[in-house]
mmCIF file of C-alpha atoms in Angstrom:
data_model
loop_
_atom_site.group_PDB
_atom_site.id
_atom_site.type_symbol
_atom_site.label_atom_id
_atom_site.label_comp_id
_atom_site.label_asym_id
_atom_site.label_seq_id
_atom_site.Cartn_x
_atom_site.Cartn_y
_atom_site.Cartn_z
ATOM 1 C CA UNK A 1 122.383 127.564 32.653
ATOM 2 C CA UNK A 2 121.144 126.595 36.158
ATOM 3 C CA UNK A 3 120.248 123.008 37.141
ATOM 4 C CA UNK A 4 116.511 123.803 36.942
ATOM 5 C CA UNK A 5 116.541 124.698 33.173
ATOM 6 C CA UNK A 6 118.859 121.697 32.371
ATOM 7 C CA UNK A 7 116.353 119.357 33.951
ATOM 8 C CA UNK A 8 113.453 120.915 32.124
ATOM 9 C CA UNK A 9 115.106 120.744 28.845
ATOM 10 C CA UNK A 10 116.127 117.095 29.231
ATOM 11 C CA UNK A 11 112.528 116.116 29.966
ATOM 12 C CA UNK A 12 110.368 114.500 27.383
ATOM 13 C CA UNK A 13 109.182 117.564 25.251
ATOM 14 C CA UNK A 14 105.480 116.531 25.876
ATOM 15 C CA UNK A 15 105.861 116.095 29.486
ATOM 16 C CA UNK A 16 102.603 117.294 31.271
ATOM 17 C CA UNK A 17 104.430 119.306 33.922
ATOM 18 C CA UNK A 18 106.786 120.822 31.407
ATOM 19 C CA UNK A 19 104.055 121.851 28.953
ATOM 20 C CA UNK A 20 102.145 123.183 31.954
ATOM 21 C CA UNK A 21 104.978 125.437 33.109
ATOM 22 C CA UNK A 22 105.940 126.852 29.838
ATOM 23 C CA UNK A 23 102.416 127.624 28.805
ATOM 24 C CA UNK A 24 101.660 129.287 32.265
ATOM 25 C CA UNK A 25 104.671 130.768 33.665
ATOM 26 C CA UNK A 26 104.790 134.179 32.108
ATOM 27 C CA UNK A 27 101.127 135.101 33.119
ATOM 28 C CA UNK A 28 101.644 133.390 36.564
ATOM 29 C CA UNK A 29 104.801 135.312 37.447
ATOM 30 C CA UNK A 30 103.151 138.553 36.390
ATOM 31 C CA UNK A 31 100.244 137.570 38.774
ATOM 32 C CA UNK A 32 102.959 137.227 41.520
ATOM 33 C CA UNK A 33 102.839 133.437 41.645
ATOM 34 C CA UNK A 34 106.010 131.288 42.484
ATOM 35 C CA UNK A 35 106.580 127.943 40.753
ATOM 36 C CA UNK A 36 107.515 125.542 43.399
ATOM 37 C CA UNK A 37 109.389 122.804 41.378
ATOM 38 C CA UNK A 38 109.384 119.984 44.163
ATOM 39 C CA UNK A 39 105.664 120.287 43.986
ATOM 40 C CA UNK A 40 105.132 121.180 40.240
ATOM 41 C CA UNK A 41 102.585 123.647 41.427
ATOM 42 C CA UNK A 42 102.360 127.498 41.008
ATOM 43 C CA UNK A 43 101.733 129.089 44.291
ATOM 44 C CA UNK A 44 100.883 132.530 45.725
ATOM 45 C CA UNK A 45 100.502 133.633 49.254
ATOM 46 C CA UNK A 46 98.408 136.670 50.134
ATOM 47 C CA UNK A 47 98.988 138.640 53.402
ATOM 48 C CA UNK A 48 100.453 135.504 55.300
ATOM 49 C CA UNK A 49 96.866 134.086 55.372
ATOM 50 C CA UNK A 50 95.614 132.577 52.131
ATOM 51 C CA UNK A 51 97.607 130.233 49.660
ATOM 52 C CA UNK A 52 96.399 130.073 46.116
ATOM 53 C CA UNK A 53 97.657 127.240 43.879
ATOM 54 C CA UNK A 54 97.327 125.661 40.549
ATOM 55 C CA UNK A 55 98.635 122.513 38.888
ATOM 56 C CA UNK A 56 97.894 119.957 36.086
ATOM 57 C CA UNK A 57 96.041 116.951 37.396
ATOM 58 C CA UNK A 58 96.855 113.925 35.384
ATOM 59 C CA UNK A 59 93.827 111.739 34.583
ATOM 60 C CA UNK A 60 93.379 108.389 33.221
ATOM 61 C CA UNK A 61 93.115 108.298 29.255
ATOM 62 C CA UNK A 62 91.054 105.703 27.345
ATOM 63 C CA UNK A 63 93.199 106.469 24.186
ATOM 64 C CA UNK A 64 96.603 104.762 24.028
ATOM 65 C CA UNK A 65 99.345 107.138 23.773
ATOM 66 C CA UNK A 66 97.171 110.208 24.811
ATOM 67 C CA UNK A 67 97.875 112.222 27.966
ATOM 68 C CA UNK A 68 94.515 113.288 29.725
ATOM 69 C CA UNK A 69 94.443 116.079 32.347
ATOM 70 C CA UNK A 70 92.598 118.899 33.979
ATOM 71 C CA UNK A 71 93.711 122.176 35.325
ATOM 72 C CA UNK A 72 93.162 121.939 39.278
ATOM 73 C CA UNK A 73 93.915 123.858 42.372
ATOM 74 C CA UNK A 74 92.256 125.562 45.288
ATOM 75 C CA UNK A 75 92.599 128.356 47.861
ATOM 76 C CA UNK A 76 93.335 127.565 51.549
ATOM 77 C CA UNK A 77 94.051 129.408 54.709
ATOM 78 C CA UNK A 78 97.065 128.940 56.929
ATOM 79 C CA UNK A 79 94.879 127.194 59.349
ATOM 80 C CA UNK A 80 94.217 124.260 56.849
ATOM 81 C CA UNK A 81 95.634 120.710 57.922
ATOM 82 C CA UNK A 82 98.870 121.114 55.925
ATOM 83 C CA UNK A 83 100.694 122.875 52.998
ATOM 84 C CA UNK A 84 102.572 119.593 52.153
ATOM 85 C CA UNK A 85 101.992 118.359 48.564
ATOM 86 C CA UNK A 86 99.951 115.382 49.552
ATOM 87 C CA UNK A 87 97.365 117.596 51.201
ATOM 88 C CA UNK A 88 97.323 120.352 48.562
ATOM 89 C CA UNK A 89 96.386 117.970 45.830
ATOM 90 C CA UNK A 90 93.398 116.610 47.575
ATOM 91 C CA UNK A 91 89.763 118.182 47.774
ATOM 92 C CA UNK A 92 90.832 120.560 45.029
ATOM 93 C CA UNK A 93 88.559 121.970 42.340
ATOM 94 C CA UNK A 94 88.914 121.737 38.566
ATOM 95 C CA UNK A 95 88.618 124.624 36.354
ATOM 96 C CA UNK A 96 85.264 123.618 34.895
ATOM 97 C CA UNK A 97 83.835 123.966 38.253
ATOM 98 C CA UNK A 98 84.449 127.771 38.202
ATOM 99 C CA UNK A 99 83.272 128.075 34.651
ATOM 100 C CA UNK A 100 80.060 126.132 35.507
ATOM 101 C CA UNK A 101 79.355 128.445 38.458
ATOM 102 C CA UNK A 102 79.428 131.255 35.949
ATOM 103 C CA UNK A 103 76.881 129.659 33.947
ATOM 104 C CA UNK A 104 79.175 128.016 31.137
ATOM 105 C CA UNK A 105 77.638 124.545 31.552
ATOM 106 C CA UNK A 106 79.521 123.228 28.498
ATOM 107 C CA UNK A 107 82.821 123.866 29.994
ATOM 108 C CA UNK A 108 85.362 121.174 29.390
ATOM 109 C CA UNK A 109 86.196 119.092 32.340
ATOM 110 C CA UNK A 110 89.464 117.645 30.986
ATOM 111 C CA UNK A 111 91.973 117.815 27.968
ATOM 112 C CA UNK A 112 93.840 115.170 25.985
ATOM 113 C CA UNK A 113 96.848 115.577 23.871
ATOM 114 C CA UNK A 114 99.371 113.533 21.827
ATOM 115 C CA UNK A 115 102.569 114.127 20.247
ATOM 116 C CA UNK A 116 101.134 116.212 17.403
ATOM 117 C CA UNK A 117 98.898 118.609 19.390
ATOM 118 C CA UNK A 118 100.364 118.785 22.859
ATOM 119 C CA UNK A 119 101.337 122.486 22.951
ATOM 120 C CA UNK A 120 97.959 123.663 21.191
ATOM 121 C CA UNK A 121 95.901 121.665 23.680
ATOM 122 C CA UNK A 122 97.761 123.221 26.701
ATOM 123 C CA UNK A 123 97.283 126.572 25.253
ATOM 124 C CA UNK A 124 93.417 125.917 25.136
ATOM 125 C CA UNK A 125 93.671 124.707 28.880
ATOM 126 C CA UNK A 126 95.308 128.020 29.692
ATOM 127 C CA UNK A 127 92.776 130.172 27.987
ATOM 128 C CA UNK A 128 90.077 128.409 29.715
ATOM 129 C CA UNK A 129 91.822 128.770 33.043
ATOM 130 C CA UNK A 130 92.087 132.350 32.731
ATOM 131 C CA UNK A 131 88.433 132.607 32.350
ATOM 132 C CA UNK A 132 87.787 130.142 35.216
ATOM 133 C CA UNK A 133 90.052 129.342 38.124
ATOM 134 C CA UNK A 134 92.548 132.216 37.451
ATOM 135 C CA UNK A 135 89.746 134.631 37.474
ATOM 136 C CA UNK A 136 88.382 133.252 40.707
ATOM 137 C CA UNK A 137 91.822 133.741 42.223
ATOM 138 C CA UNK A 138 91.585 137.516 41.429
ATOM 139 C CA UNK A 139 88.368 137.513 43.341
ATOM 140 C CA UNK A 140 89.535 135.939 46.573
ATOM 141 C CA UNK A 141 92.032 137.920 48.480
ATOM 142 C CA UNK A 142 90.257 138.503 51.909
ATOM 143 C CA UNK A 143 88.876 136.066 54.499
ATOM 144 C CA UNK A 144 85.268 136.675 53.757
ATOM 145 C CA UNK A 145 85.708 136.121 49.992
ATOM 146 C CA UNK A 146 87.587 132.992 50.962
ATOM 147 C CA UNK A 147 84.667 131.642 53.159
ATOM 148 C CA UNK A 148 82.286 132.244 50.278
ATOM 149 C CA UNK A 149 84.657 130.367 47.989
ATOM 150 C CA UNK A 150 84.573 127.380 50.343
ATOM 151 C CA UNK A 151 80.918 127.469 50.970
ATOM 152 C CA UNK A 152 79.754 127.937 47.380
ATOM 153 C CA UNK A 153 82.484 126.118 45.371
ATOM 154 C CA UNK A 154 84.527 123.879 47.574
ATOM 155 C CA UNK A 155 82.461 123.030 50.776
ATOM 156 C CA UNK A 156 84.455 119.728 51.264
ATOM 157 C CA UNK A 157 87.330 121.952 52.571
ATOM 158 C CA UNK A 158 85.570 123.238 55.738
ATOM 159 C CA UNK A 159 83.191 120.470 56.885
ATOM 160 C CA UNK A 160 83.862 118.508 59.939
ATOM 161 C CA UNK A 161 85.040 121.059 62.425
ATOM 162 C CA UNK A 162 84.681 118.838 65.513
ATOM 163 C CA UNK A 163 87.468 116.513 64.140
ATOM 164 C CA UNK A 164 89.457 119.613 62.828
ATOM 165 C CA UNK A 165 89.185 118.383 59.379
ATOM 166 C CA UNK A 166 90.642 120.223 56.420
ATOM 167 C CA UNK A 167 90.291 123.895 56.749
ATOM 168 C CA UNK A 168 87.442 123.923 59.190
ATOM 169 C CA UNK A 169 89.332 125.556 61.914
ATOM 170 C CA UNK A 170 89.585 128.797 59.973
ATOM 171 C CA UNK A 171 85.797 129.211 60.676
ATOM 172 C CA UNK A 172 86.614 128.795 64.204
ATOM 173 C CA UNK A 173 89.425 131.381 64.264
ATOM 174 C CA UNK A 174 87.392 133.850 62.455
ATOM 175 C CA UNK A 175 84.251 133.208 64.436
ATOM 176 C CA UNK A 176 82.075 132.483 61.455
ATOM 177 C CA UNK A 177 78.251 132.282 62.380
ATOM 178 C CA UNK A 178 76.815 131.710 58.987
ATOM 179 C CA UNK A 179 73.804 129.246 59.321
ATOM 180 C CA UNK A 180 74.447 128.211 55.713
ATOM 181 C CA UNK A 181 70.661 128.383 55.012
ATOM 182 C CA UNK A 182 71.210 131.002 52.365
ATOM 183 C CA UNK A 183 74.128 129.125 50.943
ATOM 184 C CA UNK A 184 71.819 125.988 50.828
ATOM 185 C CA UNK A 185 69.170 127.934 48.951
ATOM 186 C CA UNK A 186 71.544 129.477 46.524
ATOM 187 C CA UNK A 187 73.282 126.109 45.875
ATOM 188 C CA UNK A 188 69.844 124.419 45.106
ATOM 189 C CA UNK A 189 68.912 127.140 42.727
ATOM 190 C CA UNK A 190 72.224 127.178 40.994
ATOM 191 C CA UNK A 191 71.981 123.445 40.439
ATOM 192 C CA UNK A 192 68.304 123.494 39.314
ATOM 193 C CA UNK A 193 67.247 121.456 42.376
ATOM 194 C CA UNK A 194 63.554 122.008 43.431
ATOM 195 C CA UNK A 195 63.485 122.446 47.218
ATOM 196 C CA UNK A 196 60.502 120.272 47.315
ATOM 197 C CA UNK A 197 62.799 117.264 46.106
ATOM 198 C CA UNK A 198 62.853 115.769 49.738
ATOM 199 C CA UNK A 199 65.702 113.292 48.970
ATOM 200 C CA UNK A 200 68.137 115.965 47.430
ATOM 201 C CA UNK A 201 66.995 118.441 49.862
ATOM 202 C CA UNK A 202 67.955 116.513 52.781
ATOM 203 C CA UNK A 203 71.349 115.537 51.135
ATOM 204 C CA UNK A 204 72.486 119.104 50.613
ATOM 205 C CA UNK A 205 70.937 120.271 54.044
ATOM 206 C CA UNK A 206 73.012 117.563 55.676
ATOM 207 C CA UNK A 207 76.167 118.473 53.689
ATOM 208 C CA UNK A 208 76.072 122.195 54.071
ATOM 209 C CA UNK A 209 73.957 123.061 57.233
ATOM 210 C CA UNK A 210 74.824 120.188 59.442
ATOM 211 C CA UNK A 211 78.302 119.174 58.484
ATOM 212 C CA UNK A 212 79.594 122.686 58.144
ATOM 213 C CA UNK A 213 77.614 124.989 60.392
ATOM 214 C CA UNK A 214 76.281 122.411 62.831
ATOM 215 C CA UNK A 215 79.867 120.965 63.370
ATOM 216 C CA UNK A 216 81.168 124.348 63.803
ATOM 217 C CA UNK A 217 78.644 125.349 66.344
ATOM 218 C CA UNK A 218 79.427 122.242 68.287
ATOM 219 C CA UNK A 219 83.158 123.516 68.649
ATOM 220 C CA UNK A 220 82.025 126.994 69.692
ATOM 221 C CA UNK A 221 79.609 125.459 72.372
ATOM 222 C CA UNK A 222 82.249 123.256 73.869
ATOM 223 C CA UNK A 223 84.780 125.288 75.722
ATOM 224 C CA UNK A 224 87.297 122.435 76.190
ATOM 225 C CA UNK A 225 86.935 121.511 72.356
ATOM 226 C CA UNK A 226 87.074 125.301 71.472
ATOM 227 C CA UNK A 227 90.481 125.699 73.406
ATOM 228 C CA UNK A 228 91.833 122.505 71.651
ATOM 229 C CA UNK A 229 90.739 123.798 68.299
ATOM 230 C CA UNK A 230 92.362 127.265 68.884
ATOM 231 C CA UNK A 231 95.646 125.654 69.955
ATOM 232 C CA UNK A 232 95.676 123.430 66.939
ATOM 233 C CA UNK A 233 94.937 126.232 64.554
ATOM 234 C CA UNK A 234 97.879 128.180 65.906
ATOM 235 C CA UNK A 235 100.123 125.026 65.430
ATOM 236 C CA UNK A 236 98.976 124.665 61.910
ATOM 237 C CA UNK A 237 99.446 128.420 61.061
ATOM 238 C CA UNK A 238 103.088 128.156 62.388
ATOM 239 C CA UNK A 239 103.813 124.900 60.511
ATOM 240 C CA UNK A 240 102.318 126.138 57.190
ATOM 241 C CA UNK A 241 103.995 129.575 57.333
ATOM 242 C CA UNK A 242 107.202 127.733 57.743
ATOM 243 C CA UNK A 243 106.584 125.608 54.705
ATOM 244 C CA UNK A 244 105.656 128.761 52.703
ATOM 245 C CA UNK A 245 109.155 130.282 53.747
ATOM 246 C CA UNK A 246 110.879 127.271 52.794
ATOM 247 C CA UNK A 247 109.430 127.374 49.278
ATOM 248 C CA UNK A 248 110.264 130.944 48.817
ATOM 249 C CA UNK A 249 106.715 132.357 49.186
ATOM 250 C CA UNK A 250 107.549 134.570 52.183
#
């Protein structure tokens, strides 16, 4: 028996990461994911360009003795700020975000378990993840699909291109020219926000059109900044591919 299994068996039987691993691992391996133990995250690299990953995010429980968690993860390109764990676990989405986008407004945002129901609760979380975030992963395997994912589900990941924030440089590398107006319209419609609601319209306009498209265009229109952005994008790609290699994903 190798050291990994010895460590797993010696852990508390209701340890969150252990429960997650044993409930998800058969399905994830079938889908080509690798379990990176030092991160406690399942990861999959697609075409040396996109990284898909999923993990259990521990949340605060108001019930003594209970463990509260959400299934979280994201998709990033190799041009994102970093593939180190501390970066991967920020600005993620939770499984209910994917389900809500499909119209399932009653999707659970989190789960709680105790010693008696730990395995059944994790099984429930797994079944919902297959309908939500794991289903989304199946739909995002190319760069244009990835940009749609960012724009409609996880826009925080690509705003702030002038400061090379998050994965905003991927927009520069792939010469994205979307003015985000259609994204804005569809987002307001999905959220049930009337476009005549001036306060909310300005909020989403600023977040989607100005902070994503506007910041990106400032980079395109500044030759010096553009050159720096492309140089930084290449550096990130090299560093992130090395991390993937070290973790057995390449």
